[in-house]
PDB file of C-alpha atoms in Angstrom:
ATOM      1  CA  MET A  20     -33.602  49.695 -41.592  1.00  0.00           C
ATOM      2  CA  GLY A  21     -30.755  47.375 -42.447  1.00  0.00           C
ATOM      3  CA  THR A  22     -28.049  48.669 -44.714  1.00  0.00           C
ATOM      4  CA  GLU A  23     -27.015  47.089 -48.011  1.00  0.00           C
ATOM      5  CA  ASN A  24     -23.918  45.687 -46.312  1.00  0.00           C
ATOM      6  CA  GLU A  25     -26.061  44.142 -43.601  1.00  0.00           C
ATOM      7  CA  SER A  26     -28.228  42.555 -46.293  1.00  0.00           C
ATOM      8  CA  ARG A  27     -25.168  41.013 -47.950  1.00  0.00           C
ATOM      9  CA  GLY A  28     -24.086  39.605 -44.593  1.00  0.00           C
ATOM     10  CA  ARG A  29     -27.355  37.777 -43.910  1.00  0.00           C
ATOM     11  CA  THR A  30     -27.578  34.066 -44.541  1.00  0.00           C
ATOM     12  CA  PHE A  31     -30.058  32.656 -47.037  1.00  0.00           C
ATOM     13  CA  ILE A  32     -32.189  31.411 -44.151  1.00  0.00           C
ATOM     14  CA  GLU A  33     -32.215  34.851 -42.512  1.00  0.00           C
ATOM     15  CA  GLN A  34     -33.207  36.517 -45.781  1.00  0.00           C
ATOM     16  CA  ALA A  35     -35.953  33.954 -46.324  1.00  0.00           C
ATOM     17  CA  ARG A  36     -37.270  34.493 -42.796  1.00  0.00           C
ATOM     18  CA  ARG A  37     -37.320  38.266 -43.256  1.00  0.00           C
ATOM     19  CA  ALA A  38     -39.176  37.840 -46.544  1.00  0.00           C
ATOM     20  CA  GLN A  39     -41.689  35.559 -44.820  1.00  0.00           C
ATOM     21  CA  ILE A  40     -42.286  38.135 -42.086  1.00  0.00           C
ATOM     22  CA  ILE A  41     -42.637  40.994 -44.581  1.00  0.00           C
ATOM     23  CA  ALA A  42     -45.152  38.950 -46.589  1.00  0.00           C
ATOM     24  CA  ALA A  43     -47.154  38.279 -43.429  1.00  0.00           C
ATOM     25  CA  ALA A  44     -47.022  41.960 -42.486  1.00  0.00           C
ATOM     26  CA  THR A  45     -48.212  42.886 -45.978  1.00  0.00           C
ATOM     27  CA  ASP A  46     -51.259  40.636 -45.783  1.00  0.00           C
ATOM     28  CA  THR A  47     -52.015  41.710 -42.212  1.00  0.00           C
ATOM     29  CA  VAL A  48     -51.928  45.447 -42.950  1.00  0.00           C
ATOM     30  CA  ALA A  49     -53.904  44.953 -46.170  1.00  0.00           C
ATOM     31  CA  GLU A  50     -56.594  43.040 -44.289  1.00  0.00           C
ATOM     32  CA  ILE A  51     -56.990  44.932 -41.014  1.00  0.00           C
ATOM     33  CA  GLY A  52     -55.180  48.235 -41.594  1.00  0.00           C
ATOM     34  CA  TYR A  53     -51.999  49.908 -40.416  1.00  0.00           C
ATOM     35  CA  ALA A  54     -53.470  51.100 -37.127  1.00  0.00           C
ATOM     36  CA  ASN A  55     -54.735  47.642 -36.156  1.00  0.00           C
ATOM     37  CA  ALA A  56     -51.767  45.546 -37.258  1.00  0.00           C
ATOM     38  CA  SER A  57     -49.696  44.396 -34.283  1.00  0.00           C
ATOM     39  CA  LEU A  58     -46.529  42.336 -34.154  1.00  0.00           C
ATOM     40  CA  SER A  59     -48.526  39.576 -32.460  1.00  0.00           C
ATOM     41  CA  GLN A  60     -50.985  39.421 -35.355  1.00  0.00           C
ATOM     42  CA  ILE A  61     -48.170  39.492 -37.904  1.00  0.00           C
ATOM     43  CA  ALA A  62     -46.354  36.720 -36.031  1.00  0.00           C
ATOM     44  CA  ALA A  63     -49.495  34.580 -35.964  1.00  0.00           C
ATOM     45  CA  ARG A  64     -49.966  34.980 -39.716  1.00  0.00           C
ATOM     46  CA  ALA A  65     -46.300  34.170 -40.341  1.00  0.00           C
ATOM     47  CA  LYS A  66     -46.585  31.178 -37.991  1.00  0.00           C
ATOM     48  CA  VAL A  67     -43.611  32.315 -35.946  1.00  0.00           C
ATOM     49  CA  SER A  68     -43.222  33.658 -32.437  1.00  0.00           C
ATOM     50  CA  LYS A  69     -43.149  37.383 -31.784  1.00  0.00           C
ATOM     51  CA  SER A  70     -39.560  36.971 -30.588  1.00  0.00           C
ATOM     52  CA  VAL A  71     -38.572  35.750 -34.059  1.00  0.00           C
ATOM     53  CA  ILE A  72     -39.811  39.020 -35.538  1.00  0.00           C
ATOM     54  CA  SER A  73     -37.931  40.939 -32.855  1.00  0.00           C
ATOM     55  CA  TYR A  74     -34.758  39.067 -33.795  1.00  0.00           C
ATOM     56  CA  HIS A  75     -34.980  40.209 -37.421  1.00  0.00           C
ATOM     57  CA  PHE A  76     -36.527  43.667 -36.943  1.00  0.00           C
ATOM     58  CA  GLU A  77     -36.140  46.220 -34.160  1.00  0.00           C
ATOM     59  CA  GLY A  78     -39.895  46.691 -33.975  1.00  0.00           C
ATOM     60  CA  LYS A  79     -43.081  47.359 -35.889  1.00  0.00           C
ATOM     61  CA  ASP A  80     -41.762  50.646 -37.277  1.00  0.00           C
ATOM     62  CA  GLU A  81     -38.693  49.080 -38.858  1.00  0.00           C
ATOM     63  CA  LEU A  82     -40.690  46.151 -40.220  1.00  0.00           C
ATOM     64  CA  LEU A  83     -43.308  48.333 -41.886  1.00  0.00           C
ATOM     65  CA  LYS A  84     -40.715  50.742 -43.271  1.00  0.00           C
ATOM     66  CA  GLU A  85     -38.889  47.767 -44.762  1.00  0.00           C
ATOM     67  CA  LEU A  86     -42.175  46.532 -46.233  1.00  0.00           C
ATOM     68  CA  VAL A  87     -42.708  49.846 -48.015  1.00  0.00           C
ATOM     69  CA  THR A  88     -39.088  50.144 -49.133  1.00  0.00           C
ATOM     70  CA  GLN A  89     -39.143  46.629 -50.590  1.00  0.00           C
ATOM     71  CA  PHE A  90     -42.426  47.289 -52.398  1.00  0.00           C
ATOM     72  CA  PHE A  91     -41.026  50.523 -53.842  1.00  0.00           C
ATOM     73  CA  THR A  92     -37.883  48.684 -54.968  1.00  0.00           C
ATOM     74  CA  ASP A  93     -39.816  45.861 -56.621  1.00  0.00           C
ATOM     75  CA  THR A  94     -42.232  48.255 -58.316  1.00  0.00           C
ATOM     76  CA  TRP A  95     -39.441  50.419 -59.717  1.00  0.00           C
ATOM     77  CA  ALA A  96     -37.532  47.383 -61.003  1.00  0.00           C
ATOM     78  CA  TYR A  97     -40.646  46.410 -62.963  1.00  0.00           C
ATOM     79  CA  MET A  98     -41.250  49.952 -64.216  1.00  0.00           C
ATOM     80  CA  GLU A  99     -37.695  50.939 -65.080  1.00  0.00           C
ATOM     81  CA  GLU A 100     -37.168  48.151 -67.596  1.00  0.00           C
ATOM     82  CA  ARG A 101     -40.319  49.169 -69.460  1.00  0.00           C
ATOM     83  CA  ILE A 102     -39.628  52.907 -69.338  1.00  0.00           C
ATOM     84  CA  LEU A 103     -36.084  52.532 -70.656  1.00  0.00           C
ATOM     85  CA  ALA A 104     -37.321  50.337 -73.513  1.00  0.00           C
ATOM     86  CA  GLU A 105     -39.302  53.272 -74.945  1.00  0.00           C
ATOM     87  CA  PRO A 106     -37.442  55.580 -77.375  1.00  0.00           C
ATOM     88  CA  THR A 107     -39.851  58.529 -77.099  1.00  0.00           C
ATOM     89  CA  ALA A 108     -41.047  60.738 -74.256  1.00  0.00           C
ATOM     90  CA  THR A 109     -44.632  59.772 -75.097  1.00  0.00           C
ATOM     91  CA  GLY A 110     -43.770  56.108 -74.760  1.00  0.00           C
ATOM     92  CA  GLN A 111     -41.867  56.679 -71.527  1.00  0.00           C
ATOM     93  CA  VAL A 112     -44.741  58.546 -69.889  1.00  0.00           C
ATOM     94  CA  ARG A 113     -47.176  55.828 -70.989  1.00  0.00           C
ATOM     95  CA  ALA A 114     -44.796  53.126 -69.747  1.00  0.00           C
ATOM     96  CA  TRP A 115     -44.345  54.891 -66.408  1.00  0.00           C
ATOM     97  CA  VAL A 116     -48.053  55.206 -65.684  1.00  0.00           C
ATOM     98  CA  GLY A 117     -49.136  51.978 -67.336  1.00  0.00           C
ATOM     99  CA  SER A 118     -46.497  49.740 -65.772  1.00  0.00           C
ATOM    100  CA  GLN A 119     -46.974  51.224 -62.309  1.00  0.00           C
ATOM    101  CA  LEU A 120     -50.726  50.679 -62.401  1.00  0.00           C
ATOM    102  CA  ALA A 121     -50.240  47.187 -63.845  1.00  0.00           C
ATOM    103  CA  TYR A 122     -47.792  46.236 -61.088  1.00  0.00           C
ATOM    104  CA  PHE A 123     -50.048  47.556 -58.357  1.00  0.00           C
ATOM    105  CA  GLY A 124     -53.013  45.770 -59.928  1.00  0.00           C
ATOM    106  CA  ALA A 125     -51.117  42.479 -59.889  1.00  0.00           C
ATOM    107  CA  HIS A 126     -50.011  42.988 -56.264  1.00  0.00           C
ATOM    108  CA  ARG A 127     -53.164  44.240 -54.589  1.00  0.00           C
ATOM    109  CA  ASN A 128     -52.246  43.412 -50.995  1.00  0.00           C
ATOM    110  CA  GLY A 129     -48.807  44.935 -51.433  1.00  0.00           C
ATOM    111  CA  PHE A 130     -50.337  48.122 -52.774  1.00  0.00           C
ATOM    112  CA  LEU A 131     -52.992  48.330 -50.051  1.00  0.00           C
ATOM    113  CA  ALA A 132     -50.424  47.811 -47.304  1.00  0.00           C
ATOM    114  CA  MET A 133     -47.935  50.254 -48.821  1.00  0.00           C
ATOM    115  CA  ALA A 134     -50.561  52.956 -49.347  1.00  0.00           C
ATOM    116  CA  ASP A 135     -51.906  52.609 -45.800  1.00  0.00           C
ATOM    117  CA  ILE A 136     -48.448  52.789 -44.231  1.00  0.00           C
ATOM    118  CA  VAL A 137     -47.280  55.699 -46.397  1.00  0.00           C
ATOM    119  CA  SER A 138     -50.441  57.664 -45.591  1.00  0.00           C
ATOM    120  CA  ASN A 139     -50.494  57.050 -41.861  1.00  0.00           C
ATOM    121  CA  HIS A 140     -46.999  56.364 -40.562  1.00  0.00           C
ATOM    122  CA  ARG A 141     -45.291  59.267 -38.791  1.00  0.00           C
ATOM    123  CA  GLU A 142     -41.895  59.666 -37.194  1.00  0.00           C
ATOM    124  CA  PRO A 143     -41.721  60.759 -33.521  1.00  0.00           C
ATOM    125  CA  ASP A 144     -41.338  64.370 -34.685  1.00  0.00           C
ATOM    126  CA  GLY A 145     -44.493  64.113 -36.804  1.00  0.00           C
ATOM    127  CA  SER A 146     -42.713  63.997 -40.161  1.00  0.00           C
ATOM    128  CA  ARG A 147     -43.698  61.603 -42.949  1.00  0.00           C
ATOM    129  CA  PRO A 148     -40.783  59.264 -43.720  1.00  0.00           C
ATOM    130  CA  PHE A 149     -41.832  58.609 -47.318  1.00  0.00           C
ATOM    131  CA  ALA A 150     -42.463  62.198 -48.404  1.00  0.00           C
ATOM    132  CA  GLU A 151     -39.121  62.336 -50.222  1.00  0.00           C
ATOM    133  CA  ALA A 152     -40.043  59.284 -52.306  1.00  0.00           C
ATOM    134  CA  SER A 153     -43.174  61.085 -53.494  1.00  0.00           C
ATOM    135  CA  ARG A 154     -41.145  64.140 -54.474  1.00  0.00           C
ATOM    136  CA  GLU A 155     -38.652  61.962 -56.333  1.00  0.00           C
ATOM    137  CA  GLU A 156     -41.489  60.360 -58.292  1.00  0.00           C
ATOM    138  CA  VAL A 157     -42.750  63.748 -59.455  1.00  0.00           C
ATOM    139  CA  ASP A 158     -39.211  64.871 -60.294  1.00  0.00           C
ATOM    140  CA  GLY A 159     -38.583  61.732 -62.349  1.00  0.00           C
ATOM    141  CA  MET A 160     -41.759  62.135 -64.366  1.00  0.00           C
ATOM    142  CA  ALA A 161     -41.025  65.852 -64.813  1.00  0.00           C
ATOM    143  CA  GLU A 162     -37.638  65.055 -66.368  1.00  0.00           C
ATOM    144  CA  ILE A 163     -39.312  62.957 -69.070  1.00  0.00           C
ATOM    145  CA  ILE A 164     -41.907  65.637 -69.777  1.00  0.00           C
ATOM    146  CA  LYS A 165     -39.226  68.325 -69.913  1.00  0.00           C
ATOM    147  CA  ALA A 166     -37.298  66.277 -72.479  1.00  0.00           C
ATOM    148  CA  GLY A 167     -40.471  65.875 -74.523  1.00  0.00           C
ATOM    149  CA  VAL A 168     -41.130  69.611 -74.481  1.00  0.00           C
ATOM    150  CA  GLU A 169     -37.546  70.426 -75.463  1.00  0.00           C
ATOM    151  CA  SER A 170     -37.588  67.944 -78.350  1.00  0.00           C
ATOM    152  CA  GLY A 171     -40.860  69.333 -79.673  1.00  0.00           C
ATOM    153  CA  GLU A 172     -42.717  66.094 -79.006  1.00  0.00           C
ATOM    154  CA  PHE A 173     -44.897  67.712 -76.335  1.00  0.00           C
ATOM    155  CA  ARG A 174     -46.527  71.104 -76.317  1.00  0.00           C
ATOM    156  CA  VAL A 175     -45.110  73.727 -73.956  1.00  0.00           C
ATOM    157  CA  VAL A 176     -46.161  72.955 -70.385  1.00  0.00           C
ATOM    158  CA  ASP A 177     -44.743  73.291 -66.885  1.00  0.00           C
ATOM    159  CA  PRO A 178     -43.142  69.826 -66.563  1.00  0.00           C
ATOM    160  CA  HIS A 179     -43.256  69.673 -62.785  1.00  0.00           C
ATOM    161  CA  SER A 180     -46.884  70.775 -62.492  1.00  0.00           C
ATOM    162  CA  VAL A 181     -48.030  68.385 -65.214  1.00  0.00           C
ATOM    163  CA  ALA A 182     -46.041  65.510 -63.694  1.00  0.00           C
ATOM    164  CA  SER A 183     -47.732  66.146 -60.355  1.00  0.00           C
ATOM    165  CA  ILE A 184     -51.172  66.180 -62.006  1.00  0.00           C
ATOM    166  CA  ILE A 185     -50.509  62.930 -63.877  1.00  0.00           C
ATOM    167  CA  ILE A 186     -49.379  61.162 -60.707  1.00  0.00           C
ATOM    168  CA  LEU A 187     -52.381  62.473 -58.768  1.00  0.00           C
ATOM    169  CA  CYS A 188     -54.685  61.201 -61.526  1.00  0.00           C
ATOM    170  CA  ALA A 189     -53.080  57.766 -61.285  1.00  0.00           C
ATOM    171  CA  GLU A 190     -53.515  57.845 -57.510  1.00  0.00           C
ATOM    172  CA  GLY A 191     -57.180  58.696 -58.040  1.00  0.00           C
ATOM    173  CA  LEU A 192     -57.645  55.596 -60.192  1.00  0.00           C
ATOM    174  CA  LEU A 193     -55.910  53.493 -57.563  1.00  0.00           C
ATOM    175  CA  GLY A 194     -58.180  54.875 -54.864  1.00  0.00           C
ATOM    176  CA  GLY A 195     -61.262  53.945 -56.884  1.00  0.00           C
ATOM    177  CA  TRP A 196     -59.868  50.482 -57.545  1.00  0.00           C
ATOM    178  CA  ALA A 197     -58.840  49.898 -53.933  1.00  0.00           C
ATOM    179  CA  TRP A 198     -62.306  50.586 -52.571  1.00  0.00           C
ATOM    180  CA  GLY A 199     -64.560  49.705 -55.512  1.00  0.00           C
ATOM    181  CA  GLU A 200     -65.086  46.013 -56.194  1.00  0.00           C
ATOM    182  CA  SER A 201     -66.488  46.656 -59.677  1.00  0.00           C
ATOM    183  CA  PHE A 202     -63.728  49.095 -60.698  1.00  0.00           C
ATOM    184  CA  ASP A 203     -61.965  47.936 -63.881  1.00  0.00           C
ATOM    185  CA  LEU A 204     -58.402  49.161 -63.364  1.00  0.00           C
ATOM    186  CA  ASP A 205     -57.150  47.973 -66.753  1.00  0.00           C
ATOM    187  CA  ALA A 206     -59.918  49.762 -68.646  1.00  0.00           C
ATOM    188  CA  GLN A 207     -59.541  52.953 -66.628  1.00  0.00           C
ATOM    189  CA  THR A 208     -55.767  52.865 -67.132  1.00  0.00           C
ATOM    190  CA  GLU A 209     -56.296  52.973 -70.904  1.00  0.00           C
ATOM    191  CA  VAL A 210     -58.652  55.941 -70.503  1.00  0.00           C
ATOM    192  CA  LEU A 211     -56.061  57.763 -68.399  1.00  0.00           C
ATOM    193  CA  LEU A 212     -53.256  57.049 -70.873  1.00  0.00           C
ATOM    194  CA  ASP A 213     -55.378  58.387 -73.737  1.00  0.00           C
ATOM    195  CA  PHE A 214     -56.157  61.489 -71.675  1.00  0.00           C
ATOM    196  CA  ILE A 215     -52.454  62.046 -70.967  1.00  0.00           C
ATOM    197  CA  ASP A 216     -51.597  61.624 -74.651  1.00  0.00           C
ATOM    198  CA  HIS A 217     -54.070  64.328 -75.636  1.00  0.00           C
ATOM    199  CA  ALA A 218     -52.984  66.628 -72.808  1.00  0.00           C
ATOM    200  CA  LEU A 219     -49.307  66.534 -73.800  1.00  0.00           C
ATOM    201  CA  ARG A 220     -49.381  66.078 -77.545  1.00  0.00           C
ATOM    202  CA  LYS A 221     -48.140  68.958 -79.632  1.00  0.00           C
ATOM    203  CA  GLU A 222     -50.644  69.766 -82.353  1.00  0.00           C
ATOM    204  CA  HIS A 223     -49.113  70.160 -85.794  1.00  0.00           C
ATOM    205  CA  PRO A 224     -50.825  72.333 -88.412  1.00  0.00           C
TER     206      PRO A 224
END
């Protein structure tokens, strides 16, 4: 993947072309799946030659990694603003889960492509390149829960275990929404947030 310095050195036209290719890759993977998406199909959707993609990306692996990285970056930018606006741990947990699900819901193809690539892409040694991002997500949520426990806002729980459970629950909703045409993500998000509130809330006599 290109470094931040490389990104700064690209012209506006180069950045626009890369964005066009990433958008085409997103729609291609969302429609036909990671395993079936080829550079030729992505090029056809982007209305460019395959050599144009090769000029901007070293290959399919780099392109799809960049797709995921960009989607992660955009999602977190949307989430972070809303999380930091909340003064309580309860509000921050709700903002984390709610804003993430809202962003994914508004960017269905981006989510479908990201999820497919993250689940199926492997490095030559068999490792999963995005495993660390998943661990960081759990760690970030755990920090908020830990602060809530320490302040007395939440009951005593294992922050890391509960953070993992919350994120897995959110992933479960996303799975139902991704494959179920009648699945109401907004309504189910509210149910999940209410469930989380009750699971964490410290009962006062």
